[in-house]
mmCIF file of C-alpha atoms in Angstrom:
data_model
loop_
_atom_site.group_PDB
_atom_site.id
_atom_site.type_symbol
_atom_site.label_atom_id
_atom_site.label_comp_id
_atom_site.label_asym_id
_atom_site.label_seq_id
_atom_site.Cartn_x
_atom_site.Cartn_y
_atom_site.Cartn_z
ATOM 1 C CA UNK J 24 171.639 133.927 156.226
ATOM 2 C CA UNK J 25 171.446 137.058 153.768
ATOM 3 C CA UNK J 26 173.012 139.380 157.020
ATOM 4 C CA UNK J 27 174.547 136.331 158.965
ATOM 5 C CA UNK J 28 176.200 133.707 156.329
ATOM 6 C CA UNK J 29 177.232 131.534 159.130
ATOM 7 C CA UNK J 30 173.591 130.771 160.263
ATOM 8 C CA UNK J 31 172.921 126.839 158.964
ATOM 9 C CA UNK J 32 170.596 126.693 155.584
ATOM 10 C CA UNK J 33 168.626 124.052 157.800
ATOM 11 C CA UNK J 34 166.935 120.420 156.663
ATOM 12 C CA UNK J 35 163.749 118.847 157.663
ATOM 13 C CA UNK J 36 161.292 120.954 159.638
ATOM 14 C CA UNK J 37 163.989 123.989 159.341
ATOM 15 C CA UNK J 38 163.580 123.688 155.734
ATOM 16 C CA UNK J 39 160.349 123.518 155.235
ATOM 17 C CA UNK J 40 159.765 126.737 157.898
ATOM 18 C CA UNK J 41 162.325 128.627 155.534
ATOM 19 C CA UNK J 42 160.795 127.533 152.493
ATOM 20 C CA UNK J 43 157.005 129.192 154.091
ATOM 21 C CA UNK J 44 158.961 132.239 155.038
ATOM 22 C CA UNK J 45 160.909 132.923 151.952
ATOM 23 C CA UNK J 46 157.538 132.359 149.932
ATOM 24 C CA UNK J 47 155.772 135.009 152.173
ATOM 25 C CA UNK J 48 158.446 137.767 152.113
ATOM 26 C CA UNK J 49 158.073 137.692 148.536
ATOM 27 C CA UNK J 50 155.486 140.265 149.517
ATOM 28 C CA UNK J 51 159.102 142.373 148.390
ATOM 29 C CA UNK J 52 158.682 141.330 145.003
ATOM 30 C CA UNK J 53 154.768 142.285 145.009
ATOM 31 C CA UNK J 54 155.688 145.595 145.674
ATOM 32 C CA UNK J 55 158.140 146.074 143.218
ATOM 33 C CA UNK J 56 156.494 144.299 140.449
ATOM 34 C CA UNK J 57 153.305 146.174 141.561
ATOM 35 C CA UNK J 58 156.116 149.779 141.353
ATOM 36 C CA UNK J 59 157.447 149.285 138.023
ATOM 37 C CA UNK J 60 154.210 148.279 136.522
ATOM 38 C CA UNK J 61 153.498 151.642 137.501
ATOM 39 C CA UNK J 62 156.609 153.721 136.646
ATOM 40 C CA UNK J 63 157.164 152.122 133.444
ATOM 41 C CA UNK J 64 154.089 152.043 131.907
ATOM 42 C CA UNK J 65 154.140 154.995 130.051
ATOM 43 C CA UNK J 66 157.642 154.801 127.863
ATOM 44 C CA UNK J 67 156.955 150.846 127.757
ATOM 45 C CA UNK J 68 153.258 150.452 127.034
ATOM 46 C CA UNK J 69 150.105 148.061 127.317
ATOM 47 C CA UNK J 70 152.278 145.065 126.699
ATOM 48 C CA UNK J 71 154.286 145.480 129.239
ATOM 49 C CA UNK J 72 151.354 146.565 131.951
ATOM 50 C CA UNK J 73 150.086 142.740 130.486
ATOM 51 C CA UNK J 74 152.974 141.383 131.573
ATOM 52 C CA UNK J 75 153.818 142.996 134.698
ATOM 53 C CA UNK J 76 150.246 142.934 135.838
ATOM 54 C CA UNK J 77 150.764 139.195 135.729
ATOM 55 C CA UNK J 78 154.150 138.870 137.259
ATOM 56 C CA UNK J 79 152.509 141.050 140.281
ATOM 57 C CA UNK J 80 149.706 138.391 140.321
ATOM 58 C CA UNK J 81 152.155 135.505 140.725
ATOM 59 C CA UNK J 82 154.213 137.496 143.434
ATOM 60 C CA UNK J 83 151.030 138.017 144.944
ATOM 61 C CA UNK J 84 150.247 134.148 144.795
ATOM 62 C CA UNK J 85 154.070 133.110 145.996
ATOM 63 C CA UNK J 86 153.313 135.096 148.885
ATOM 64 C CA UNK J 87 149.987 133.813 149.975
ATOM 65 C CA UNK J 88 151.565 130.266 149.788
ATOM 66 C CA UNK J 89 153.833 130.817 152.436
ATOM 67 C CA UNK J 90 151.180 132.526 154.841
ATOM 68 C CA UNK J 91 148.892 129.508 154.155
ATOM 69 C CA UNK J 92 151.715 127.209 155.042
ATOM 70 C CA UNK J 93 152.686 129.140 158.141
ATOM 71 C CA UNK J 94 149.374 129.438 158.892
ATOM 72 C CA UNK J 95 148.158 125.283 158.833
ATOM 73 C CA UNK J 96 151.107 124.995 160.809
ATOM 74 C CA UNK J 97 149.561 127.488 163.492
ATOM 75 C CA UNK J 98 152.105 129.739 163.642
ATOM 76 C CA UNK J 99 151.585 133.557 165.066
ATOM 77 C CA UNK J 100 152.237 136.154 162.519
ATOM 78 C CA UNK J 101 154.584 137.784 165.580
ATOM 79 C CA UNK J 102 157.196 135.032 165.042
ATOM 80 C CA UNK J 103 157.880 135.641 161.429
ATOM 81 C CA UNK J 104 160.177 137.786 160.137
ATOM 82 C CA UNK J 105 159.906 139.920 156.921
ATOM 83 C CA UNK J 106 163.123 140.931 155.303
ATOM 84 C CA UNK J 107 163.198 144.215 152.766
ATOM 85 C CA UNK J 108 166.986 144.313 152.264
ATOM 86 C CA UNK J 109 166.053 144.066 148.707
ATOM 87 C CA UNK J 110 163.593 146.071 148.308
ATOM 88 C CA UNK J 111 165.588 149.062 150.329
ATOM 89 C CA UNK J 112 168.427 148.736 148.545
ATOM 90 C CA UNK J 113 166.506 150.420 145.654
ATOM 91 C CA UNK J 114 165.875 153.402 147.489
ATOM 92 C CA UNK J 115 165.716 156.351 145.187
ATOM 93 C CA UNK J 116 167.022 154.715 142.286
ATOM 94 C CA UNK J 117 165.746 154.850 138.529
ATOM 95 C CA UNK J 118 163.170 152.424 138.396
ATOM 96 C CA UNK J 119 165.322 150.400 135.851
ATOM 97 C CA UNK J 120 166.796 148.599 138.829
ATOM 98 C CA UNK J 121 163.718 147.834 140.634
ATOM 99 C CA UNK J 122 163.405 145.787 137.212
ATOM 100 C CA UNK J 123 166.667 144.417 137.085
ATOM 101 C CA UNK J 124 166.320 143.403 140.856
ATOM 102 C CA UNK J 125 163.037 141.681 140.257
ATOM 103 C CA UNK J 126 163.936 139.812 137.071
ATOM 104 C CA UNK J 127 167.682 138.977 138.327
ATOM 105 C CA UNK J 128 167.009 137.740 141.727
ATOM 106 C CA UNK J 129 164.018 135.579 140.487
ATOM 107 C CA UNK J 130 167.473 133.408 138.319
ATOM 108 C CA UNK J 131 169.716 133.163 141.406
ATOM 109 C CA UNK J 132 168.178 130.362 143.637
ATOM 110 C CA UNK J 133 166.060 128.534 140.202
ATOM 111 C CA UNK J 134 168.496 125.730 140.461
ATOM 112 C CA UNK J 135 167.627 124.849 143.899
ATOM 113 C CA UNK J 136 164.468 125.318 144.263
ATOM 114 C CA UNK J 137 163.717 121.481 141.965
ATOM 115 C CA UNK J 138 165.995 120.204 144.498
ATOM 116 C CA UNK J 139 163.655 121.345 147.797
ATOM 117 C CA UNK J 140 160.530 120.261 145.447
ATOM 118 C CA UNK J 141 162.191 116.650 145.527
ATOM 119 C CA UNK J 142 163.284 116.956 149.439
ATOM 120 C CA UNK J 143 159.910 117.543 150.694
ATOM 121 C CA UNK J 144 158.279 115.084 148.549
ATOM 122 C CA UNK J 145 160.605 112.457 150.325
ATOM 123 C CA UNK J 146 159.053 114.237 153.739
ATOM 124 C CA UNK J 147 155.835 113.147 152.432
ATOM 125 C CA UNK J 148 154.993 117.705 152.669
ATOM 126 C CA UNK J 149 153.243 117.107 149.479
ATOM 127 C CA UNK J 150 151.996 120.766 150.079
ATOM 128 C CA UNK J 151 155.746 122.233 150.195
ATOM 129 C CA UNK J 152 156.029 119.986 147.477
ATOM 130 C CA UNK J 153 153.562 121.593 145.637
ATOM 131 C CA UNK J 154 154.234 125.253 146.080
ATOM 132 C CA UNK J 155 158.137 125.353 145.194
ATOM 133 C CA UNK J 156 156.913 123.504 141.957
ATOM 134 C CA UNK J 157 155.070 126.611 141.116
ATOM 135 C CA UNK J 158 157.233 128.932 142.217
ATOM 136 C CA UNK J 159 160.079 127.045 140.073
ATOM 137 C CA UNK J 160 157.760 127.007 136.762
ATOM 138 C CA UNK J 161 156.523 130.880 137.349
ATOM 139 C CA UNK J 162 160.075 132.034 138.369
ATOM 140 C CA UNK J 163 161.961 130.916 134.957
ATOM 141 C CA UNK J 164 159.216 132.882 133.300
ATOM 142 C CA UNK J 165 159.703 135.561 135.390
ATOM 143 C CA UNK J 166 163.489 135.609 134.291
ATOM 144 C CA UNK J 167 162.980 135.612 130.661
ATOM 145 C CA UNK J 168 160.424 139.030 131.962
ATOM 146 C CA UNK J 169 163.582 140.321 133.039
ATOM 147 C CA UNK J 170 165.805 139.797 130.536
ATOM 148 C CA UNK J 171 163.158 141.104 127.578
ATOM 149 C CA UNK J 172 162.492 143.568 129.282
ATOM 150 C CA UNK J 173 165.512 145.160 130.749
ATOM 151 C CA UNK J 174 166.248 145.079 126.579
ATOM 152 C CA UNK J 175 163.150 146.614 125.743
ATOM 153 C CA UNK J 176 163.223 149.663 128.652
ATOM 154 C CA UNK J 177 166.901 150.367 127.472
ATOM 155 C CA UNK J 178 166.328 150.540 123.459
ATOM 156 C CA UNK J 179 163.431 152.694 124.286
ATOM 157 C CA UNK J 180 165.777 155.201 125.844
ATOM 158 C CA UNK J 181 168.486 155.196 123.311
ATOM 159 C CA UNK J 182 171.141 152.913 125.264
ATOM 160 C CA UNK J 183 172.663 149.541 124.095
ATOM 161 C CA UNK J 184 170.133 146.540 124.810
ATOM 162 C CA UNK J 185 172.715 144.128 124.976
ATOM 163 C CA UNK J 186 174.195 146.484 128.270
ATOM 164 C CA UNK J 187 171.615 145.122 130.431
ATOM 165 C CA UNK J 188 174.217 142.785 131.869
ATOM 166 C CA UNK J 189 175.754 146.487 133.857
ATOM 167 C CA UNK J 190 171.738 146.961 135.241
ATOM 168 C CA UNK J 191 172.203 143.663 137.132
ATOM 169 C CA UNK J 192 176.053 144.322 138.073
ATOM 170 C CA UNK J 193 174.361 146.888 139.529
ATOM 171 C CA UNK J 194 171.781 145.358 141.175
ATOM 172 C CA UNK J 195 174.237 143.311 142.962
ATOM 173 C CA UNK J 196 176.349 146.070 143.801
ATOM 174 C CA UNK J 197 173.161 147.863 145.876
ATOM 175 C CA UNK J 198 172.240 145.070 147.371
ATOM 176 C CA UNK J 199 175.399 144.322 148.699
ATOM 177 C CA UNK J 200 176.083 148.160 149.859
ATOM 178 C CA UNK J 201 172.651 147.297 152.130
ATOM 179 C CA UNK J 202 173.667 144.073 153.464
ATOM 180 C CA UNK J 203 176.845 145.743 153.993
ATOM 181 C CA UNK J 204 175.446 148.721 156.498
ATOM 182 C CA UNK J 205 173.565 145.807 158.695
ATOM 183 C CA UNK J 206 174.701 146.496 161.971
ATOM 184 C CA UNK J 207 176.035 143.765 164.685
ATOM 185 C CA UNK J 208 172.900 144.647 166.562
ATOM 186 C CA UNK J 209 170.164 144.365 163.886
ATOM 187 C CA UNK J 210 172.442 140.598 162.435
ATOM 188 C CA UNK J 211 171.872 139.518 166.592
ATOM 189 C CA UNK J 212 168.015 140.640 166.296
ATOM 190 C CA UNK J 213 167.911 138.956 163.021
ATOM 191 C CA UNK J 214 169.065 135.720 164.142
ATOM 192 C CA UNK J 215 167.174 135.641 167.761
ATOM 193 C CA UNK J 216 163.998 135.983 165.172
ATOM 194 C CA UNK J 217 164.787 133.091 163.248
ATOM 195 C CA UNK J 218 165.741 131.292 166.173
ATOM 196 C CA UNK J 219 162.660 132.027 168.149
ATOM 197 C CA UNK J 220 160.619 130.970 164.996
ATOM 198 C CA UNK J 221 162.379 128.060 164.572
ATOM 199 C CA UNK J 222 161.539 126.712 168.242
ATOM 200 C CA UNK J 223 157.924 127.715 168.512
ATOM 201 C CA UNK J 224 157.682 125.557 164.878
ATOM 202 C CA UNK J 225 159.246 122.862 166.654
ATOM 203 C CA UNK J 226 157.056 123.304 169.716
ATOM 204 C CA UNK J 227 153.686 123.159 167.751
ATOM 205 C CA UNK J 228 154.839 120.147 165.573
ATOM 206 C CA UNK J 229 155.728 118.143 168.509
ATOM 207 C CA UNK J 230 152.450 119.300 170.338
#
């Protein structure tokens, strides 16, 4: 639903299949905390490799939970899809915003993810259960990362700290410029994908 907002959010198995495949495309994230670990190490220091070194970790972890979860459920690697609309959108920008993306998307779906913690537990998917309660806990961390930091990289090169609001304005702005260039062709391949998945889940659950 990032390229098609029409297609449903999904409840029951469709949200727990969406729930394993949002956790393993957060492979994006890896690679962008694992990025600005690297690019910003220098002007920001050992603190700040600490920190990001760790947010890479729990990226890293995030990630594995939904290929675990995919994988007990004996699904084929070919059926899932990987979204880096994110990540592209950062294309040749100053690594600022691969920061800003990574700390401000972690805040924009906090709220439900307590709410999907509580659905699956009444599925009795103590499992799905379990991994959106870590990825809630380690994702408000993560946004405080963000915001400290975004503060930090700024006052370190002579701008306003308190302008890191306009890093995530802009953050928004790119990603919307790459949702925006999605093409009817790639939304129709997009959505065959998550359809496809979405049956072959069905088909091994019922097996």
């Amino acid at each position: 639903d990032v390229v098609d907002p029409e297609y449903p959010y999904g409840e029951g198995l469709a949200l727990q299949v969406r729930s394993a495949v949002s956790h393993l495309n957060e492979v994006w994230a890896v690679e962008t905390a694992g990025a600005i670990l690297h690019a910003l190490a220098d002007p920001l220091g050992w603190e700040w490799v600490r920190d990001a070194a760790r947010w890479t970790y729990d990226e890293s972890r995030h990630m594995l939970m939904g290929k675990r979860r995919l994988e007990a459920w004996g699904i084929e690697p070919e059926f899932v899809p990987l979204g880096g609309y994110i990540y592209e959108a950062c294309e040749g920008q100053d690594p600022v915003y691969r920061l800003g993306m990574l700390g401000y998307f972690e805040t924009k779906n906090i709220g439900r993810k307590r709410d999907r913690a509580a659905a699956f537990r009444a599925m009795g998917d103590r499992m799905s259960e379990t991994d959106m309660e870590f990825d809630w806990a380690d994702e408000t961390l993560h946004a405080e990362y963000g915001r400290h930091w975004l503060k930090r990289l700024l006052e370190t090169r002579g701008e306003d700290p308190e302008g890191w609001q306009r890093i995530l304005e802009r953050c928004e702005a790119l990603v919307q410029e790459r949702i925006s260039a999605t093409t009817d062709e790639e939304k129709r391949r997009v959505r065959a994908c998550a359809d496809r998945l979405l049956a072959e889940a069905d088909r091994l659950v019922s097996a």
